[in-house]
Amino acid sequence: MRNMFANYLSEKAKKNKKIYFVVADISPAGNLKTFQKNFKGRFINVGVSEQAMIGISAGLALNKKIPFAYTIATFSLYRPFEMVRVDLCYQNLPVTVVGMGAGTIYSTLGGTHLTQEDISIARSLPNMKILAPCDPEELKQCLKYCINNKKGPIYLRIGKSGEPKLTKNAIEKWKFGKIRKLVNGQDICVLTYGPITKIAFEIKNSLEKKNKSTSIYSVHTLKPIDTKRLNQIEKKYKKIVVIEDHSEIGGLASICKENFVNKSKLITFSL
């Protein structure tokens, strides 16, 4: 995903001079390095100063620029939390805070790099929207939305690398704020988001061998949540499974429990 992220914005930045990267302690690689080389004045590396990353992004937004504040997820949201809350959310500024390698993706680096509460935290912030694409193609759609976003901050939760393309044959198109059906089935419904969506496809393939059909939905927009579609899903399926790389508190499992009337239908798997 991070390659798609850098490639897409590098390409769009050729024509859109308002696009800026503000990064914290990230060594530019691939097309991110190309962006730095080609648009030197629009690539700002603040080093280990995540609070400054958010403050500078806020200033850019106030000057009608399109800033992407980008680093590993724990350091894009947790460390500069006060600045995200006050500089961005309080002023309702159109800044995209990018959390790369969210969830347990960076687990090999220990607890300091785990991001399993980020959706819970971001959901609690006023004016904050949350996007969590399941593959590089959904990420591209999210980036289109972020570039054109004129009001309010966005927390964009992405993976790292090697994510498979899962939405090539999706039944429905991507639309901000709408739960998206990827695969149609009758017996079981799986609600998920982010790179862990690949597990939903593995489950689907396994259940097919037992003559069970599975629907898979991508809940790529976690705030605002598509409550209308959630209610339709609750009525349609006897069993609904939530799979997420996040704490069960405050994530999609909590969202479903908050909105479902019959919670006995719900099975949740949170890493």
XYZ file of C-alpha atoms in Angstrom:
271
model
C 0.000 0.000 0.000
C 2.763 2.476 0.815
C 4.082 2.079 -2.744
C 0.651 2.833 -4.194
C 0.357 5.763 -1.794
C 3.652 7.313 -2.922
C 3.160 6.495 -6.606
C -0.332 7.953 -6.813
C 0.442 11.192 -4.995
C 3.707 11.658 -6.900
C 1.771 11.408 -10.149
C -1.003 13.768 -9.033
C 1.518 16.294 -7.668
C 2.821 16.928 -11.199
C -0.344 18.863 -11.997
C -1.635 19.727 -8.537
C 0.887 22.047 -6.926
C -1.096 22.161 -3.692
C -0.139 18.609 -2.665
C 2.446 18.487 0.142
C 4.140 15.697 2.064
C 4.996 16.400 5.703
C 6.789 13.357 7.116
C 8.330 12.440 10.448
C 11.490 10.326 10.637
C 10.702 8.360 7.484
C 13.515 7.599 5.050
C 12.111 8.337 1.574
C 12.113 5.261 -0.649
C 10.707 4.436 -4.064
C 8.411 7.125 -5.429
C 8.423 8.934 -2.105
C 12.082 9.607 -2.846
C 11.063 10.698 -6.346
C 8.543 13.118 -4.834
C 11.244 14.568 -2.608
C 13.560 14.989 -5.593
C 11.011 16.494 -7.985
C 9.069 18.662 -5.533
C 11.676 19.723 -2.988
C 9.650 22.648 -1.679
C 6.647 20.400 -1.098
C 8.404 17.632 0.815
C 9.047 18.494 4.460
C 10.808 16.010 6.750
C 10.579 17.180 10.360
C 12.581 14.269 11.796
C 11.520 12.949 15.204
C 9.138 15.880 15.724
C 5.667 14.501 15.096
C 3.990 17.408 16.873
C 5.672 19.759 14.388
C 4.485 17.541 11.538
C 0.872 18.146 12.564
C 1.371 21.853 13.282
C 3.034 22.467 9.913
C 0.272 20.509 8.162
C -2.329 22.685 9.891
C -0.527 25.809 8.680
C -0.418 24.483 5.131
C -4.141 23.727 5.213
C -4.854 27.257 6.423
C -2.984 28.434 3.319
C -5.210 26.347 1.020
C -2.667 23.567 0.475
C -3.375 19.817 0.508
C -1.074 18.304 3.163
C -0.526 14.621 3.921
C 1.062 14.085 7.357
C 2.770 10.728 6.946
C 4.636 8.313 9.200
C 4.226 4.966 10.998
C 0.741 4.849 12.539
C 1.761 4.954 16.213
C 3.688 8.158 15.591
C 1.176 9.830 13.285
C -1.687 9.718 15.796
C -0.557 8.753 19.317
C 2.536 10.878 19.812
C 1.101 14.156 18.438
C -2.412 13.500 19.764
C -2.893 16.936 21.349
C -1.926 18.668 18.096
C -4.228 16.419 16.072
C -7.055 17.208 18.478
C -6.474 20.963 18.762
C -4.721 22.034 15.557
C -6.730 19.868 13.164
C -10.017 18.715 14.692
C -10.799 21.818 16.727
C -10.230 24.005 13.654
C -11.812 21.434 11.302
C -8.896 21.613 8.843
C -8.614 19.419 5.715
C -5.429 17.552 6.615
C -4.948 13.835 5.929
C -3.118 12.113 8.774
C -1.693 8.909 7.332
C -1.057 5.989 9.672
C 1.171 3.568 7.758
C 1.627 -0.003 9.017
C -1.364 0.173 11.341
C -2.606 -2.595 13.628
C -0.084 -5.374 14.248
C 1.866 -4.936 11.001
C 4.957 -3.633 12.830
C 4.643 -6.175 15.665
C 8.233 -7.348 15.195
C 9.377 -3.954 16.502
C 7.542 -4.409 19.797
C 4.730 -2.694 21.653
C 5.907 0.824 20.745
C 4.927 0.129 17.134
C 1.577 -1.598 17.704
C -1.443 0.452 16.664
C -4.481 -1.391 17.963
C -6.396 1.518 19.486
C -6.117 4.082 16.687
C -9.643 3.773 15.304
C -11.087 4.016 18.811
C -9.072 7.183 19.442
C -9.789 8.758 16.057
C -13.519 7.980 16.336
C -13.696 9.962 19.572
C -12.309 13.114 17.964
C -14.802 15.716 16.703
C -14.786 16.350 12.927
C -12.370 13.465 12.260
C -13.207 11.078 9.413
C -11.630 7.608 9.189
C -10.709 5.662 6.057
C -9.230 2.158 6.104
C -8.839 0.674 2.592
C -8.454 -3.093 2.219
C -6.102 -3.114 -0.777
C -4.083 -0.779 -3.050
C -7.055 -0.164 -5.360
C -9.281 0.979 -2.503
C -6.405 3.140 -1.292
C -6.363 4.884 -4.661
C -10.061 5.734 -4.271
C -9.424 7.005 -0.746
C -6.609 9.248 -1.981
C -8.862 10.726 -4.663
C -11.306 11.630 -1.914
C -8.586 13.069 0.342
C -7.186 15.290 -2.412
C -10.625 16.762 -3.075
C -11.594 17.027 0.590
C -12.211 20.662 1.504
C -13.336 20.405 5.102
C -12.306 18.421 8.140
C -9.353 16.140 8.980
C -9.082 12.536 7.817
C -7.260 9.654 9.450
C -6.137 7.359 6.615
C -5.174 3.938 7.997
C -3.061 1.933 5.567
C -0.945 -1.207 5.441
C 2.715 -1.491 4.554
C 3.590 -3.703 1.587
C 2.623 -6.896 -0.180
C -1.143 -6.524 0.172
C -3.003 -8.539 -2.525
C -5.563 -6.950 -4.834
C -8.912 -8.010 -3.422
C -11.375 -5.631 -5.077
C -10.674 -6.252 -8.762
C -13.976 -8.116 -9.178
C -15.909 -6.326 -6.430
C -19.683 -6.235 -6.861
C -19.964 -2.604 -5.798
C -17.870 0.482 -6.481
C -16.062 2.432 -3.760
C -17.949 5.389 -2.341
C -17.034 7.465 0.686
C -19.223 6.720 3.701
C -20.762 3.582 2.180
C -20.167 -0.032 3.183
C -19.078 -1.862 0.036
C -20.065 -5.399 -0.911
C -17.106 -7.250 -2.434
C -18.520 -10.786 -2.700
C -22.117 -11.982 -2.609
C -23.228 -14.960 -0.501
C -26.279 -16.139 1.402
C -25.265 -18.021 4.548
C -22.665 -15.913 6.366
C -21.654 -12.253 6.235
C -18.123 -11.038 6.976
C -17.567 -7.374 7.807
C -13.963 -6.231 7.699
C -11.526 -3.531 6.595
C -7.828 -2.984 5.966
C -5.222 -5.588 4.886
C -6.700 -8.261 7.168
C -9.546 -8.516 4.627
C -7.490 -11.212 2.881
C -8.419 -13.551 5.779
C -12.091 -13.053 4.899
C -11.369 -14.426 1.423
C -9.545 -17.405 2.925
C -12.589 -18.095 5.116
C -14.881 -17.793 2.110
C -12.842 -20.330 0.140
C -12.790 -22.720 3.094
C -16.562 -22.493 3.633
C -17.261 -23.069 -0.056
C -15.861 -26.594 0.394
C -18.623 -27.128 2.982
C -21.305 -25.738 0.636
C -21.600 -22.501 2.593
C -21.688 -19.202 0.703
C -20.175 -16.069 2.233
C -20.728 -12.377 1.610
C -17.762 -10.076 2.221
C -18.189 -6.367 2.904
C -15.440 -3.762 3.067
C -16.175 -1.217 5.790
C -13.560 1.165 4.409
C -15.203 4.239 5.950
C -15.341 3.745 9.715
C -16.424 7.303 10.450
C -18.984 8.351 9.430
C -20.335 4.810 9.603
C -22.989 3.632 7.161
C -25.651 2.801 9.759
C -28.361 2.279 7.144
C -26.370 -0.493 5.460
C -25.454 -2.023 8.821
C -29.135 -2.283 9.700
C -29.877 -3.918 6.339
C -27.063 -6.413 6.884
C -28.339 -7.291 10.359
C -31.785 -8.098 8.964
C -30.476 -10.103 5.997
C -27.989 -12.531 7.585
C -28.306 -15.074 10.383
C -24.590 -14.932 11.233
C -22.357 -11.871 10.939
C -18.621 -12.117 11.525
C -16.392 -9.105 12.200
C -12.673 -9.487 11.492
C -10.305 -6.640 12.359
C -6.699 -5.902 13.232
C -7.691 -3.697 16.155
C -8.784 -3.880 19.761
C -12.352 -5.068 20.183
C -12.960 -1.836 22.093
C -13.813 1.089 19.852
C -13.286 -0.624 16.503
C -15.706 -2.219 14.067
C -16.797 -4.781 16.672
C -17.890 -1.943 18.965
C -19.566 -0.114 16.079
C -21.651 -3.186 15.268
C -22.567 -3.760 18.909
C -23.638 -0.122 19.159
C -25.905 -0.419 16.102
C -27.211 -4.007 16.075
C -30.449 -4.822 17.851
C -29.865 -8.592 17.894
C -26.265 -8.924 19.088
C -26.527 -12.729 19.280
C -25.964 -12.790 15.507
C -22.550 -11.236 15.915
C -19.184 -13.039 16.114
C -16.083 -10.875 16.467
C -12.388 -11.605 15.914
C -10.057 -8.793 16.976
C -6.267 -9.086 17.033
